[in-house]
Amino acid sequence: MKGKPIGGVRRAQLITTYGIGSLIAVGSESFMVAGIDRWAEISPYDHVIHERRLEKELGVQCFRLPPASDSDKYGDIPVIRFPEIQSCPGCNRLAKARFFGATRSPAKCKECDRELVPSRFVVCCAAGHIDDFPYFRWLHKGGDVSSADGRKHDLKLKAAGRSASLGDIEISCSCGVRPVTLEGALSKGALRGISPCTGRRPWLGDVPKEECEEFPRAMQRGASGVWFADVRSAISIPPWSEGVHKLVERNWKSLRKAPNLRERLEELDLANHRHFSMEEIIQAVEKRRQDEVGHTDSSEEALKFEEYQALVRTTEEKPWKQDFVCTPWQDGTLTSDLAVDKIMRVKRLREVRVLRGFSRLAAPSSVNSGRRASLYAADNRPDWLPAIQVIGEGVFLRIDDARLAVWESLPQVQARAALINAAYQGRFAGFGLAPDREITPRMVMIHTLAHSIIAEWSLNSGYPAASLRERLYVSDKMTGFLIYTATSDSAGSLGGIIAQVESGNLPSSMRTAIDRMSWCSADPLCIESDASGTDNLNLAACHACVLLPETSCEEFNTLLDRALLTGTPEQPDLGFFVHVSKGVSRPEA
């Protein structure tokens, strides 16, 4: 797989945009990123990432940065040519690249000496399979090459050039069958009776095809629905974020089963570490050993609750490579009209984002989690997954739980949130599943508040909205959210977010953010909407007011309603902050 690089992407893109199984356009060619079981053969992997809580949840030993090398000694990310079907702009022939005599990049037609054009279309299914568009079967109304009567079948593709529509693209065959266009090929049921799902997984190499009963759909190869990353993330928190535990992690293979820790630490020249005493290191080793044999809850909800507990308590800065520093703002709370009872400055945080799979046709969710496509062949599972880490800063805000409880008990508030909850249940019911949670008024309100603050701070902090990210902590035990930088370079720790608190402008910026949500340029259509967004999971929320770049939102821009923030003209008391400002939801002394 070693050879001359054909192109380049950033490491972060190999987790979020161009991961395993996705298609990358390089010049005039198209390639697919191969599975990670083929990466290990070509890379030294000296960039190992550890995040203990995520490792336990995903069942791996470590995470690794995607390799990046321009040297001839080490390989890089392996890719395969896909789609396999190409066309020649000279002779209009349509066939797999090998039939043109193409053996290297860029692929050329041996007869015309013209660069081949990759097929514009592929077919995908909800189970993650992908294959070339079935041009032969489309032209022959479902017929197969193997069932032909011995006649020669040379396909040709010709675009009339009159327009960019599919009806302008004509497919013909040397067998004399009547030519057809691709008109309607991308519609949902276009391949019914033409071609079933082939079960192909080309990113895994020569693995056998899977039996698949899903119905395939044709798509343009550059469409967003061809590949969705399934990314799992976690924030490093104590004790694993502390320097002594990072030191133990790097030497874990030597310390894991050492019968005499003191002797082993002396052998590793760690007995007289400049920052940690031997007793501190021994305690960290014992903690790590207990964690390996323990059976703690590693679900997403449990991991978030652990983070929430870390965010509401103080973690002072310590020497030597600490990944988490969280201190309270001296004012502690905001004025009563904002109902924020705790403000924490997260001066340093580290987030690990892991690519654990991907989906096609629909973004990954708890509904289609069983259809997640694998990054490796089943019989060749590695003990790691690809990941990146983000070093940045953030601000954590906790909403007064007592005031929330009074507000969300109001009948009109419950009725409003019930519309979104019903749509959420309907999403699961379509797949014969029970919903994984209840969508509560506090969930929708806090989520919408986080969006409004991100939009406001993107104007004041110097960060674009796409560089800020939310992390929601909402349940019957949690009522907060974290807004933090989401960039994987040094721009993530420039202090622009912390400055929103330390400047003393936090109350005014929150009020401005909330006031902005009281109107929208799409009103009255927006505020009067009783269903919007994907699967009707939003109410009053559109691109002109609430929606953010999807990299900023952990719920894929769903579960939003600004009416629960500021009310509606007909029902102003729906808004949480309207109640807070009036004192209605202020608990009795």
XYZ file of C-alpha atoms in Angstrom:
589
model
C 0.000 0.000 0.000
C 3.046 2.267 0.169
C 3.509 4.693 -2.630
C 3.371 8.290 -3.660
C 0.672 10.281 -1.814
C -2.269 11.215 -4.019
C -3.629 14.031 -1.837
C -3.960 15.321 1.676
C -6.542 16.137 4.353
C -6.227 17.292 7.943
C -6.136 14.701 10.691
C -9.344 16.023 12.242
C -11.130 15.515 8.920
C -10.281 11.794 9.034
C -12.526 11.573 12.100
C -15.372 13.899 11.169
C -15.508 14.331 7.380
C -13.330 11.863 5.463
C -13.280 8.855 7.756
C -13.228 5.139 6.934
C -15.774 4.290 4.245
C -16.175 7.862 3.017
C -15.408 9.169 -0.466
C -12.698 11.741 -1.138
C -12.386 13.677 -4.374
C -8.722 14.175 -5.271
C -8.358 16.211 -8.419
C -10.467 14.519 -11.065
C -10.454 11.161 -9.238
C -12.464 9.640 -6.413
C -11.204 7.356 -3.624
C -12.554 5.617 -0.529
C -10.682 5.492 2.789
C -9.817 1.890 3.726
C -10.583 0.204 7.075
C -8.274 0.552 10.055
C -7.261 -3.107 9.939
C -5.301 -2.086 6.837
C -3.808 1.020 8.448
C -1.761 -0.936 10.962
C 0.420 -2.472 8.275
C 1.862 0.820 7.134
C 2.143 3.186 10.087
C 4.465 3.420 13.107
C 1.732 4.871 15.371
C 3.815 6.863 17.743
C 0.852 9.128 18.553
C -1.214 7.188 21.091
C -4.137 8.849 22.907
C -5.554 7.605 26.195
C -8.923 8.504 27.673
C -9.675 5.873 30.269
C -13.436 6.313 30.478
C -13.917 6.119 26.699
C -11.581 3.138 26.424
C -13.766 1.184 28.840
C -16.981 2.171 27.076
C -15.730 1.251 23.595
C -13.761 -1.837 24.673
C -10.325 -0.845 23.362
C -6.867 -0.434 24.835
C -6.104 2.970 23.369
C -6.844 5.483 20.634
C -4.502 6.645 17.896
C -4.153 9.750 15.815
C -4.500 9.068 12.090
C -1.009 8.745 10.629
C 0.520 11.737 8.904
C 3.752 11.211 6.996
C 5.376 12.487 3.841
C 8.333 10.119 4.090
C 8.985 7.075 1.937
C 9.765 4.972 5.022
C 6.245 4.989 6.421
C 2.975 4.723 4.600
C -0.021 6.947 4.999
C -3.799 6.434 5.012
C -4.595 3.660 2.491
C -7.363 4.307 -0.026
C -9.014 2.376 -2.826
C -10.412 3.654 -6.097
C -14.165 4.080 -5.808
C -16.500 4.228 -7.628
C -14.935 1.522 -9.755
C -17.015 2.428 -12.808
C -15.474 5.221 -14.891
C -16.303 6.910 -18.172
C -14.052 8.259 -20.887
C -14.877 11.762 -22.173
C -13.281 10.823 -25.496
C -14.969 7.574 -26.555
C -17.845 7.793 -23.998
C -17.212 4.215 -22.900
C -18.596 3.274 -19.459
C -16.817 0.478 -17.589
C -14.630 -0.353 -14.592
C -11.236 1.332 -14.629
C -9.314 -1.890 -15.257
C -11.114 -2.400 -18.585
C -9.618 0.873 -19.803
C -6.120 -0.408 -19.099
C -5.712 2.071 -16.222
C -3.071 0.854 -13.760
C -1.941 4.010 -11.996
C -3.094 7.454 -10.922
C -4.419 9.432 -12.678
C -6.476 6.779 -14.473
C -6.514 7.199 -18.245
C -8.203 5.545 -21.197
C -5.552 3.505 -23.005
C -7.113 4.178 -26.395
C -7.954 7.884 -26.083
C -5.224 8.924 -23.617
C -7.886 10.958 -21.769
C -8.318 11.040 -17.984
C -11.259 8.933 -16.873
C -14.212 10.475 -15.043
C -15.479 8.595 -11.960
C -19.160 7.713 -11.943
C -21.218 10.533 -10.469
C -23.579 8.069 -8.795
C -23.389 5.315 -6.188
C -25.994 3.202 -4.389
C -26.186 2.994 -0.581
C -28.383 1.294 1.967
C -29.227 2.048 5.592
C -27.031 -0.847 6.767
C -23.927 0.955 5.487
C -23.354 -0.968 2.264
C -22.284 0.871 -0.874
C -21.727 -0.125 -4.503
C -21.448 1.289 -8.006
C -24.628 2.485 -9.625
C -26.109 -0.503 -11.582
C -25.952 1.078 -15.045
C -26.373 -2.248 -16.857
C -29.455 -3.264 -14.864
C -30.934 0.240 -15.157
C -30.598 0.109 -18.923
C -31.793 -3.500 -19.256
C -34.696 -3.121 -16.798
C -33.217 -5.316 -14.120
C -31.456 -7.792 -16.396
C -28.083 -9.189 -15.348
C -24.895 -9.539 -17.411
C -24.671 -13.227 -16.492
C -28.068 -13.898 -18.042
C -27.225 -12.275 -21.372
C -27.610 -14.291 -24.570
C -23.969 -14.117 -25.606
C -24.174 -10.703 -27.233
C -21.455 -8.158 -26.526
C -22.393 -5.459 -24.056
C -20.321 -2.282 -24.226
C -21.980 0.527 -22.310
C -21.638 4.176 -23.229
C -22.557 7.298 -21.307
C -23.249 10.526 -23.127
C -24.414 13.896 -21.832
C -26.249 15.986 -24.384
C -25.069 19.187 -22.737
C -28.427 20.914 -22.932
C -28.821 21.053 -19.142
C -27.468 19.595 -15.904
C -30.523 17.407 -15.310
C -30.449 13.616 -15.123
C -32.682 13.487 -18.161
C -29.775 14.874 -20.166
C -27.542 11.858 -19.346
C -28.094 8.934 -21.720
C -26.960 5.327 -21.300
C -26.673 3.054 -24.343
C -25.408 -0.483 -25.035
C -23.861 -2.172 -28.064
C -26.462 -4.957 -27.805
C -28.999 -2.627 -29.435
C -31.351 -2.133 -26.493
C -33.155 1.196 -26.567
C -31.073 3.915 -24.801
C -32.452 5.371 -21.589
C -31.666 8.433 -19.498
C -31.062 8.629 -15.769
C -34.237 10.618 -15.229
C -35.683 9.651 -11.838
C -32.704 7.489 -10.834
C -32.194 9.345 -7.548
C -35.774 9.081 -6.340
C -36.444 6.963 -3.262
C -37.968 3.927 -4.974
C -36.170 4.164 -8.303
C -34.217 0.895 -7.893
C -37.191 -1.213 -6.848
C -37.266 -4.174 -9.214
C -33.975 -3.048 -10.762
C -31.301 -3.963 -8.233
C -31.299 -5.272 -4.632
C -28.620 -4.320 -2.123
C -25.418 -6.167 -3.012
C -24.053 -6.085 0.563
C -20.693 -4.736 -0.575
C -18.225 -3.177 1.872
C -15.359 -2.075 -0.367
C -13.513 -0.224 2.434
C -12.832 -3.621 4.042
C -11.128 -5.074 0.973
C -11.995 -8.592 -0.162
C -14.348 -9.506 2.691
C -17.410 -11.527 1.655
C -20.571 -9.657 0.793
C -23.215 -9.537 3.496
C -26.764 -10.706 3.062
C -28.878 -7.559 3.178
C -32.609 -7.008 2.961
C -32.384 -3.224 3.036
C -33.569 -1.339 -0.003
C -30.745 0.543 -1.787
C -30.973 4.127 -2.915
C -28.990 5.893 -5.628
C -27.175 9.065 -4.628
C -24.622 11.417 -6.055
C -21.247 10.330 -4.758
C -20.610 13.746 -3.180
C -23.935 13.906 -1.353
C -23.807 14.362 2.417
C -26.008 11.296 2.939
C -23.362 8.933 1.556
C -21.410 9.035 4.837
C -22.161 10.193 8.396
C -19.519 9.933 11.112
C -20.519 8.220 14.355
C -18.274 10.056 16.796
C -18.150 9.430 20.535
C -16.493 12.039 22.730
C -15.592 12.595 26.356
C -13.897 15.305 28.389
C -10.903 14.269 30.462
C -11.684 14.759 34.147
C -9.927 13.913 37.413
C -8.367 11.642 38.329
C -7.454 10.551 34.783
C -6.728 14.108 33.641
C -4.041 14.615 36.287
C -0.373 14.500 35.421
C 0.473 11.548 37.662
C -2.150 9.352 35.982
C -0.876 10.355 32.540
C 2.616 9.336 33.672
C 1.296 5.958 34.841
C -0.618 5.477 31.565
C 2.518 5.912 29.487
C 4.309 3.266 31.530
C 1.319 1.006 32.143
C 2.651 -2.059 30.316
C 5.611 -2.140 32.682
C 3.649 -1.288 35.819
C 0.468 -3.272 35.227
C 1.547 -6.564 36.777
C 4.764 -5.549 38.533
C 4.945 -7.530 41.818
C 7.130 -4.893 43.479
C 6.129 -1.421 42.410
C 8.956 0.370 44.190
C 11.617 -1.678 42.446
C 9.936 -1.274 39.070
C 9.652 2.499 39.518
C 13.371 2.637 40.282
C 14.104 0.594 37.162
C 12.035 3.031 35.090
C 13.828 5.988 36.703
C 10.555 7.264 38.158
C 11.405 6.932 41.854
C 12.738 10.487 42.019
C 10.357 12.230 39.643
C 10.635 16.015 39.875
C 6.875 16.564 40.196
C 5.477 13.437 41.900
C 6.572 11.474 44.920
C 6.845 7.699 44.803
C 3.790 7.393 47.051
C 1.689 9.491 44.646
C 2.739 7.330 41.710
C 2.018 4.107 43.634
C -1.452 5.382 44.563
C -2.119 6.205 40.917
C -1.034 2.710 39.848
C -3.338 1.115 42.430
C -6.230 3.291 41.270
C -5.597 2.195 37.682
C -5.478 -1.464 38.694
C -8.769 -1.169 40.607
C -10.393 0.496 37.608
C -9.389 -2.397 35.330
C -11.055 -5.035 37.471
C -14.029 -2.882 38.456
C -17.398 -2.999 36.729
C -18.423 0.645 36.643
C -21.259 1.990 34.510
C -19.713 3.279 31.265
C -22.928 4.376 29.534
C -23.116 7.824 27.971
C -25.426 9.051 30.734
C -23.042 7.813 33.443
C -20.033 9.392 31.741
C -21.827 12.717 31.467
C -22.843 12.644 35.121
C -19.200 12.123 36.095
C -18.269 15.148 33.978
C -21.076 17.171 35.540
C -19.802 16.384 39.024
C -16.302 17.468 37.984
C -17.596 20.707 36.459
C -19.468 21.848 39.582
C -16.468 21.436 41.883
C -13.147 23.253 41.927
C -10.057 21.708 40.363
C -7.067 23.982 40.859
C -4.122 24.019 38.516
C -1.278 21.685 39.432
C 2.192 21.283 37.951
C 3.054 19.036 35.028
C 0.644 18.432 32.185
C -2.775 18.714 33.774
C -5.699 18.385 31.356
C -8.514 19.817 33.471
C -8.592 23.085 35.404
C -11.982 24.309 36.621
C -12.438 27.223 39.022
C -15.543 29.160 40.092
C -16.077 32.754 39.064
C -15.797 35.024 42.087
C -19.330 36.371 41.640
C -20.611 32.797 41.665
C -24.129 33.534 40.479
C -25.867 35.993 38.196
C -28.740 38.303 39.008
C -32.047 36.660 39.841
C -33.577 37.364 36.423
C -31.063 34.984 34.783
C -31.485 32.077 37.268
C -27.884 30.861 36.944
C -26.687 29.583 40.314
C -23.155 28.481 39.397
C -20.542 29.789 36.966
C -17.353 27.794 36.416
C -14.368 28.847 34.330
C -12.878 25.791 32.675
C -9.461 27.261 31.999
C -8.145 24.080 30.467
C -9.957 21.056 29.095
C -9.178 18.171 26.821
C -11.794 16.446 24.705
C -11.145 13.159 22.930
C -13.262 12.439 19.852
C -13.334 8.870 18.614
C -14.653 7.548 15.319
C -16.407 4.324 16.307
C -18.308 3.706 13.052
C -20.425 5.424 10.451
C -23.841 5.297 8.841
C -25.323 6.018 5.438
C -28.567 7.721 4.363
C -29.319 8.916 7.929
C -27.185 10.499 10.639
C -26.257 8.162 13.517
C -28.658 8.185 16.425
C -30.049 5.867 19.067
C -32.676 4.868 16.484
C -30.223 3.384 13.966
C -27.371 2.451 16.325
C -27.741 -1.193 15.303
C -26.995 -0.231 11.687
C -23.613 1.297 12.418
C -21.096 0.178 9.796
C -17.851 -1.248 11.128
C -14.410 0.271 10.625
C -12.735 -3.144 10.368
C -13.396 -6.711 9.298
C -15.095 -8.824 11.957
C -12.258 -11.384 12.112
C -9.511 -8.750 12.330
C -10.549 -6.425 15.137
C -7.737 -4.146 16.367
C -7.451 -3.044 19.992
C -7.673 0.653 19.112
C -9.835 3.189 17.295
C -8.878 6.381 15.430
C -9.292 9.591 17.418
C -8.225 13.186 17.808
C -7.903 15.306 20.914
C -8.932 18.912 21.401
C -7.258 21.181 23.932
C -9.269 24.271 24.767
C -11.236 26.269 27.322
C -14.840 26.766 28.244
C -17.507 28.166 30.555
C -19.967 26.014 32.496
C -23.323 27.438 33.602
C -25.779 25.704 35.927
C -29.446 26.733 35.962
C -31.326 26.991 39.267
C -33.063 23.615 39.614
C -35.787 24.893 41.968
C -36.923 27.547 39.512
C -36.786 25.079 36.642
C -39.002 22.649 38.551
C -41.703 25.292 39.177
C -41.659 26.516 35.561
C -41.750 23.103 33.891
C -44.706 22.027 36.044
C -46.927 24.622 34.322
C -49.566 22.945 32.086
C -48.880 25.172 29.064
C -45.153 24.435 29.272
C -45.722 20.691 29.495
C -48.145 20.812 26.570
C -45.577 22.670 24.436
C -42.757 20.217 25.174
C -45.134 17.282 24.646
C -45.279 18.137 20.936
C -41.539 17.548 20.571
C -41.645 14.479 22.805
C -44.423 12.968 20.656
C -42.360 13.539 17.506
C -39.349 11.965 19.230
C -41.381 8.903 20.183
C -42.686 8.713 16.623
C -39.140 8.573 15.283
C -38.512 5.411 17.326
C -41.941 3.935 16.662
C -41.188 3.963 12.939
C -38.447 1.421 13.656
C -40.461 -0.588 16.158
C -38.335 0.665 19.075
C -39.067 2.250 22.427
C -37.681 5.791 22.899
C -34.413 5.976 24.806
C -35.484 9.042 26.851
C -38.240 11.554 27.459
C -37.851 15.034 25.985
C -38.586 17.379 28.884
C -39.191 21.150 28.951
C -35.870 21.691 30.732
C -34.018 19.782 28.026
C -35.461 21.896 25.211
C -35.081 25.193 27.083
C -31.480 24.647 28.208
C -30.514 23.403 24.759
C -32.036 26.484 23.113
C -30.323 28.729 25.674
C -26.951 27.165 24.830
C -27.543 27.882 21.133
C -28.461 31.496 21.825
C -25.314 32.070 23.899
C -23.062 30.443 21.294
C -24.556 32.726 18.631
C -23.993 35.769 20.848
C -20.464 34.864 21.907
C -19.440 34.171 18.324
C -19.995 37.899 17.771
C -18.033 38.989 20.841
C -15.319 36.414 21.512
C -13.486 36.344 18.185
C -14.416 32.721 17.533
C -16.732 31.783 14.654
C -19.805 29.806 15.711
C -18.383 26.649 14.094
C -15.408 26.820 16.507
C -17.655 26.775 19.572
C -19.393 23.690 20.834
C -22.030 22.804 23.402
C -22.116 19.920 25.844
C -25.445 19.447 27.569
C -25.891 18.056 31.071
C -29.654 17.812 31.499
C -31.628 15.221 33.462
C -33.452 15.027 36.782
C -29.975 15.282 38.385
C -28.273 17.748 36.021
C -29.262 21.261 34.906
C -26.225 22.735 33.201
C -24.335 23.162 29.965
C -20.753 23.758 28.893
C -19.757 26.014 26.020
C -16.190 25.428 24.909
C -13.827 25.803 22.009
C -13.976 22.963 19.523
C -10.887 23.559 17.397
C -8.011 21.071 17.237
C -5.300 23.737 16.944
C -3.860 26.419 19.230
C -6.800 28.746 18.514
C -8.811 26.678 20.959
C -7.019 28.104 24.003
C -6.676 31.823 23.287
C -8.861 32.845 26.205
C -11.761 34.350 24.289
C -14.389 32.251 26.068
C -13.044 32.762 29.592
C -12.941 36.504 28.841
C -16.736 36.500 28.487
C -16.867 35.815 32.238
C -13.814 37.651 33.535
C -14.729 40.865 31.717
C -17.875 41.121 33.822
C -20.049 41.208 30.711
C -21.643 37.787 31.192
C -25.016 39.093 32.501
C -25.387 41.615 29.687
C -24.322 39.116 27.003
C -26.842 36.559 28.304
C -29.641 39.126 28.306
C -28.744 40.157 24.766
C -28.678 36.518 23.650
C -32.108 35.875 25.162
C -33.548 39.090 23.714
C -32.355 38.051 20.246
C -34.430 34.890 20.582
C -37.623 36.892 21.130
C -37.805 37.731 17.435
C -36.798 36.186 14.133
C -36.718 37.569 10.602
C -38.925 34.624 9.617
C -41.649 35.564 12.109
C -44.569 35.080 12.353
C -44.060 31.790 10.483
C -41.215 30.707 12.755
C -42.772 31.461 16.134
C -46.140 30.011 15.068
C -44.641 26.759 13.768
C -45.994 23.648 15.447
C -43.433 21.343 13.765
C -40.116 21.966 12.026
C -36.696 20.441 11.532
C -35.696 16.824 11.039
C -38.575 14.464 11.920
C -40.493 17.486 13.306
C -38.195 17.595 16.344
C -38.158 21.409 16.548
C -40.874 23.990 17.061
C -39.927 27.684 16.817
C -36.403 27.244 15.483
C -34.951 28.036 12.072
C -31.696 29.059 10.402
C -32.516 32.727 10.921
C -32.651 32.447 14.718
C -31.646 29.301 16.631
C -29.889 26.788 14.378
C -26.078 26.569 14.458
C -23.421 24.835 12.373
C -23.950 21.137 13.074
C -20.402 20.790 14.416
C -21.514 22.998 17.322
C -24.634 21.049 18.315
C -24.564 17.625 19.916
C -28.221 16.992 19.029
C -27.826 17.681 15.273
C -29.907 20.883 15.475
C -32.976 19.184 16.915
C -34.920 19.531 20.214
C -35.049 23.338 19.979
C -37.811 25.855 20.663
C -37.210 29.520 21.442
C -40.793 29.875 22.696
C -39.748 27.989 25.855
C -37.033 30.595 26.276
C -38.935 33.850 25.712
C -42.584 32.888 25.197
C -44.880 33.704 22.269
C -46.994 36.818 21.626
C -50.109 34.846 22.580
C -48.502 33.003 25.518
C -45.612 35.033 26.937
C -45.656 32.954 30.135
C -44.345 29.953 28.194
C -40.865 31.454 28.382
C -38.695 30.414 31.312
C -36.978 33.782 31.531
C -40.279 35.619 31.436
C -41.247 33.727 34.603
C -37.874 34.336 36.192
C -37.982 38.073 35.493
C -41.490 38.310 36.963
C -40.509 36.289 40.000
C -43.208 33.705 39.276
C -40.841 30.764 39.407
C -38.757 32.057 42.307
C -39.050 29.545 45.145
C -40.439 30.696 48.467
C -37.977 31.468 51.240
